[in-house]
Amino acid sequence: MPFPVEWRISDQPVPYPEAVAAMDERVAAIRAGTQAELVWLLEHPPLYTAGTSANPADLVDPDRFPVFESGRGGQYTYHGPGQRVAYVMLDLKARGPDVRAYVHNLEEWLIRTLARFVVKGERRPGRVGIWVDRGGGREDKIAAIGVRVRHWVSFHGVALNLDPELTHFQGIVPCGIRDHGVTSLWDLGLTPTMEDLDCALMATFPEVFGE
């Protein structure tokens, strides 16, 4: 890996097609060895994305927000203001060509980030993403994961809920899971800023992925 990982933070919501085009360009450059790996922190305008396993029946309200086909794995997800999206473009050939291990590391990154705010994020067998036990048998999803790998370079990534409008998730069945809800740090009674969250993401990343 000839370059250190680059971090980019976008202050304004980035249109989804623009983000995908930028990722495509960067993935090609990483594969060619002409640009560094990149973690891109951003927000999107309100929208839904359909992963490669999306079930059309899970799009409950198709007219609510724009819907974009996505090449990432997974089903339907919501993106919008108040949700920190991290697009992670890493050279997995150099780091270890194991997609399952990579996804496990993304989960670990989110878990360690949430721990910075004294939130216990947990994995659940058969359910992608990071979950919070609300007690009484209730579990809510606080972070989603959807990745794609091209020529062993990763892109797409994770989405962690800081304070999005949670009713916006009602237009879809998030990730095809009907029996559980969605939460956020603010919904849990915590009020960090997006800058606080970014600092936690940047601090915990090297703990999992190295410097």
CSV table of C-alpha atoms in Angstrom, one decimal:
chain,number,residue,atom,x,y,z
A,1,MET,CA,0.0,0.0,0.0
A,2,PRO,CA,2.0,2.9,-1.3
A,3,PHE,CA,-0.2,5.7,0.2
A,4,PRO,CA,-1.8,6.2,3.6
A,5,VAL,CA,-5.6,6.0,3.7
A,6,GLU,CA,-7.1,9.3,2.7
A,7,TRP,CA,-10.2,10.8,4.5
A,8,ARG,CA,-12.7,13.0,2.8
A,9,ILE,CA,-15.6,14.7,4.6
A,10,SER,CA,-18.4,16.3,2.5
A,11,ASP,CA,-20.2,19.2,4.3
A,12,GLN,CA,-23.2,19.2,2.0
A,13,PRO,CA,-25.5,16.3,1.0
A,14,VAL,CA,-24.1,14.5,-2.0
A,15,PRO,CA,-26.5,13.3,-4.7
A,16,TYR,CA,-26.4,9.5,-5.0
A,17,PRO,CA,-25.5,9.3,-8.7
A,18,GLU,CA,-22.6,11.7,-8.1
A,19,ALA,CA,-21.3,9.6,-5.2
A,20,VAL,CA,-21.4,6.4,-7.2
A,21,ALA,CA,-19.6,8.0,-10.2
A,22,ALA,CA,-16.9,9.3,-7.8
A,23,MET,CA,-16.5,5.8,-6.2
A,24,ASP,CA,-16.2,4.2,-9.6
A,25,GLU,CA,-13.4,6.6,-10.6
A,26,ARG,CA,-11.6,6.1,-7.3
A,27,VAL,CA,-11.8,2.3,-7.3
A,28,ALA,CA,-10.2,2.3,-10.8
A,29,ALA,CA,-7.4,4.6,-9.5
A,30,ILE,CA,-6.8,2.4,-6.5
A,31,ARG,CA,-6.6,-0.7,-8.6
A,32,ALA,CA,-4.2,1.1,-10.9
A,33,GLY,CA,-2.0,2.2,-8.0
A,34,THR,CA,-2.3,5.9,-8.9
A,35,GLN,CA,-4.4,7.1,-5.9
A,36,ALA,CA,-4.7,6.2,-2.2
A,37,GLU,CA,-7.4,4.2,-0.5
A,38,LEU,CA,-10.2,6.4,0.6
A,39,VAL,CA,-12.8,6.7,3.4
A,40,TRP,CA,-15.5,9.2,2.3
A,41,LEU,CA,-17.8,10.5,5.0
A,42,LEU,CA,-21.0,12.1,3.7
A,43,GLU,CA,-24.7,12.5,3.9
A,44,HIS,CA,-27.2,12.0,1.1
A,45,PRO,CA,-30.5,13.8,0.4
A,46,PRO,CA,-33.5,11.6,1.4
A,47,LEU,CA,-33.5,8.6,-0.9
A,48,TYR,CA,-33.9,4.8,-1.0
A,49,THR,CA,-31.4,2.4,-2.6
A,50,ALA,CA,-32.0,-1.1,-3.8
A,51,GLY,CA,-29.2,-3.6,-3.3
A,52,THR,CA,-28.7,-6.7,-5.5
A,53,SER,CA,-31.0,-8.8,-3.2
A,54,ALA,CA,-33.9,-6.2,-3.0
A,55,ASN,CA,-37.4,-7.6,-3.0
A,56,PRO,CA,-39.8,-5.2,-4.8
A,57,ALA,CA,-42.5,-6.0,-2.2
A,58,ASP,CA,-40.2,-4.3,0.4
A,59,LEU,CA,-40.6,-0.9,-1.3
A,60,VAL,CA,-43.7,0.1,0.6
A,61,ASP,CA,-44.0,3.7,-0.6
A,62,PRO,CA,-42.2,4.0,-4.0
A,63,ASP,CA,-43.3,7.6,-4.6
A,64,ARG,CA,-42.0,9.0,-1.3
A,65,PHE,CA,-38.3,9.5,-2.2
A,66,PRO,CA,-36.2,8.8,-5.3
A,67,VAL,CA,-35.2,5.2,-5.6
A,68,PHE,CA,-31.8,4.2,-7.0
A,69,GLU,CA,-30.6,0.8,-8.1
A,70,SER,CA,-27.3,0.0,-6.3
A,71,GLY,CA,-24.7,-2.5,-7.2
A,72,ARG,CA,-23.9,-3.2,-3.5
A,73,GLY,CA,-25.1,-6.3,-1.8
A,74,GLY,CA,-28.2,-6.3,0.4
A,75,GLN,CA,-31.7,-5.1,0.1
A,76,TYR,CA,-33.5,-1.7,0.4
A,77,THR,CA,-31.9,1.0,2.6
A,78,TYR,CA,-32.7,4.6,3.4
A,79,HIS,CA,-30.2,7.4,3.3
A,80,GLY,CA,-30.8,11.0,4.3
A,81,PRO,CA,-29.7,13.9,6.4
A,82,GLY,CA,-28.6,13.0,10.0
A,83,GLN,CA,-27.2,9.7,8.8
A,84,ARG,CA,-23.4,9.4,8.4
A,85,VAL,CA,-22.6,7.3,5.4
A,86,ALA,CA,-19.0,6.1,5.1
A,87,TYR,CA,-17.9,4.9,1.7
A,88,VAL,CA,-14.9,2.7,2.2
A,89,MET,CA,-12.5,2.1,-0.7
A,90,LEU,CA,-9.7,-0.3,0.3
A,91,ASP,CA,-7.4,-2.5,-1.6
A,92,LEU,CA,-8.4,-5.9,-0.3
A,93,LYS,CA,-5.8,-7.7,-2.4
A,94,ALA,CA,-3.1,-6.0,-0.3
A,95,ARG,CA,-5.0,-6.3,2.9
A,96,GLY,CA,-6.3,-9.8,2.5
A,97,PRO,CA,-8.7,-11.0,-0.2
A,98,ASP,CA,-11.5,-12.1,2.2
A,99,VAL,CA,-14.8,-10.4,1.8
A,100,ARG,CA,-16.3,-12.1,4.9
A,101,ALA,CA,-13.4,-10.9,7.0
A,102,TYR,CA,-13.8,-7.4,5.5
A,103,VAL,CA,-17.5,-7.2,6.4
A,104,HIS,CA,-16.6,-8.4,9.9
A,105,ASN,CA,-14.1,-5.6,10.2
A,106,LEU,CA,-16.7,-3.1,9.1
A,107,GLU,CA,-19.0,-4.4,11.9
A,108,GLU,CA,-16.2,-4.1,14.4
A,109,TRP,CA,-15.5,-0.6,13.3
A,110,LEU,CA,-19.1,0.4,13.9
A,111,ILE,CA,-19.2,-1.4,17.3
A,112,ARG,CA,-16.1,0.4,18.5
A,113,THR,CA,-17.4,3.7,17.3
A,114,LEU,CA,-20.7,3.3,19.1
A,115,ALA,CA,-18.8,2.2,22.2
A,116,ARG,CA,-17.2,5.7,22.2
A,117,PHE,CA,-20.7,7.0,23.1
A,118,VAL,CA,-21.3,4.2,25.6
A,119,VAL,CA,-23.7,2.4,23.2
A,120,LYS,CA,-23.4,-1.4,22.9
A,121,GLY,CA,-23.8,-2.3,19.3
A,122,GLU,CA,-24.1,-5.9,18.5
A,123,ARG,CA,-24.1,-8.4,15.6
A,124,ARG,CA,-27.0,-10.7,15.1
A,125,PRO,CA,-26.8,-14.0,13.2
A,126,GLY,CA,-28.7,-13.8,9.9
A,127,ARG,CA,-29.2,-10.1,10.2
A,128,VAL,CA,-26.8,-7.7,8.5
A,129,GLY,CA,-25.9,-4.5,10.3
A,130,ILE,CA,-25.4,-3.4,13.9
A,131,TRP,CA,-28.2,-3.7,16.5
A,132,VAL,CA,-29.1,-2.2,19.9
A,133,ASP,CA,-30.9,-4.2,22.6
A,134,ARG,CA,-33.7,-1.9,23.8
A,135,GLY,CA,-34.9,-4.3,26.5
A,136,GLY,CA,-38.1,-6.3,26.7
A,137,GLY,CA,-37.2,-8.3,23.6
A,138,ARG,CA,-37.0,-5.2,21.4
A,139,GLU,CA,-34.0,-4.8,19.1
A,140,ASP,CA,-33.5,-1.8,16.8
A,141,LYS,CA,-31.0,-1.4,14.0
A,142,ILE,CA,-28.6,1.6,14.3
A,143,ALA,CA,-26.2,0.9,11.4
A,144,ALA,CA,-26.5,-0.7,8.0
A,145,ILE,CA,-23.8,-2.4,5.9
A,146,GLY,CA,-23.7,-2.9,2.1
A,147,VAL,CA,-20.6,-3.5,0.2
A,148,ARG,CA,-19.4,-4.2,-3.3
A,149,VAL,CA,-15.9,-5.4,-4.4
A,150,ARG,CA,-14.5,-4.9,-7.8
A,151,HIS,CA,-11.1,-6.4,-8.7
A,152,TRP,CA,-10.6,-6.8,-4.9
A,153,VAL,CA,-11.1,-3.0,-4.3
A,154,SER,CA,-14.0,-2.4,-1.9
A,155,PHE,CA,-16.6,0.4,-2.3
A,156,HIS,CA,-20.0,1.4,-0.8
A,157,GLY,CA,-19.8,0.7,2.9
A,158,VAL,CA,-21.7,1.6,6.1
A,159,ALA,CA,-24.4,4.0,7.3
A,160,LEU,CA,-24.7,4.9,11.0
A,161,ASN,CA,-27.8,6.8,12.3
A,162,LEU,CA,-26.9,9.9,14.2
A,163,ASP,CA,-30.3,11.8,14.1
A,164,PRO,CA,-32.1,11.0,10.8
A,165,GLU,CA,-35.9,11.4,10.6
A,166,LEU,CA,-36.8,7.8,11.6
A,167,THR,CA,-40.2,8.0,9.9
A,168,HIS,CA,-38.4,8.1,6.6
A,169,PHE,CA,-37.6,4.4,7.0
A,170,GLN,CA,-41.3,3.6,6.9
A,171,GLY,CA,-41.3,3.7,3.1
A,172,ILE,CA,-39.3,0.5,2.9
A,173,VAL,CA,-38.8,-2.7,4.8
A,174,PRO,CA,-35.2,-1.9,5.8
A,175,CYS,CA,-32.9,-4.7,4.7
A,176,GLY,CA,-35.9,-6.9,4.4
A,177,ILE,CA,-36.3,-7.3,8.1
A,178,ARG,CA,-39.9,-6.7,9.2
A,179,ASP,CA,-39.9,-7.7,12.9
A,180,HIS,CA,-37.5,-5.0,14.2
A,181,GLY,CA,-37.2,-1.2,14.3
A,182,VAL,CA,-34.7,1.4,13.5
A,183,THR,CA,-33.0,3.7,16.0
A,184,SER,CA,-30.3,6.4,16.2
A,185,LEU,CA,-27.9,7.9,18.7
A,186,TRP,CA,-30.3,10.8,19.3
A,187,ASP,CA,-33.3,8.4,19.6
A,188,LEU,CA,-31.3,6.6,22.3
A,189,GLY,CA,-31.1,9.9,24.2
A,190,LEU,CA,-27.6,10.9,23.2
A,191,THR,CA,-26.9,14.1,21.3
A,192,PRO,CA,-23.4,14.0,19.8
A,193,THR,CA,-22.8,16.2,16.7
A,194,MET,CA,-21.9,14.9,13.3
A,195,GLU,CA,-18.3,16.2,14.0
A,196,ASP,CA,-18.2,14.1,17.2
A,197,LEU,CA,-19.3,11.0,15.3
A,198,ASP,CA,-16.7,11.7,12.6
A,199,CYS,CA,-14.0,12.0,15.2
A,200,ALA,CA,-15.0,8.6,16.7
A,201,LEU,CA,-15.1,6.9,13.3
A,202,MET,CA,-11.6,8.3,12.5
A,203,ALA,CA,-10.2,7.3,15.9
A,204,THR,CA,-11.5,3.7,15.8
A,205,PHE,CA,-10.7,3.0,12.1
A,206,PRO,CA,-7.0,2.3,12.6
A,207,GLU,CA,-7.8,0.1,15.6
A,208,VAL,CA,-9.5,-2.3,13.1
A,209,PHE,CA,-7.9,-1.7,9.8
A,210,GLY,CA,-4.4,-0.5,10.8
A,211,GLU,CA,-2.8,2.9,10.2
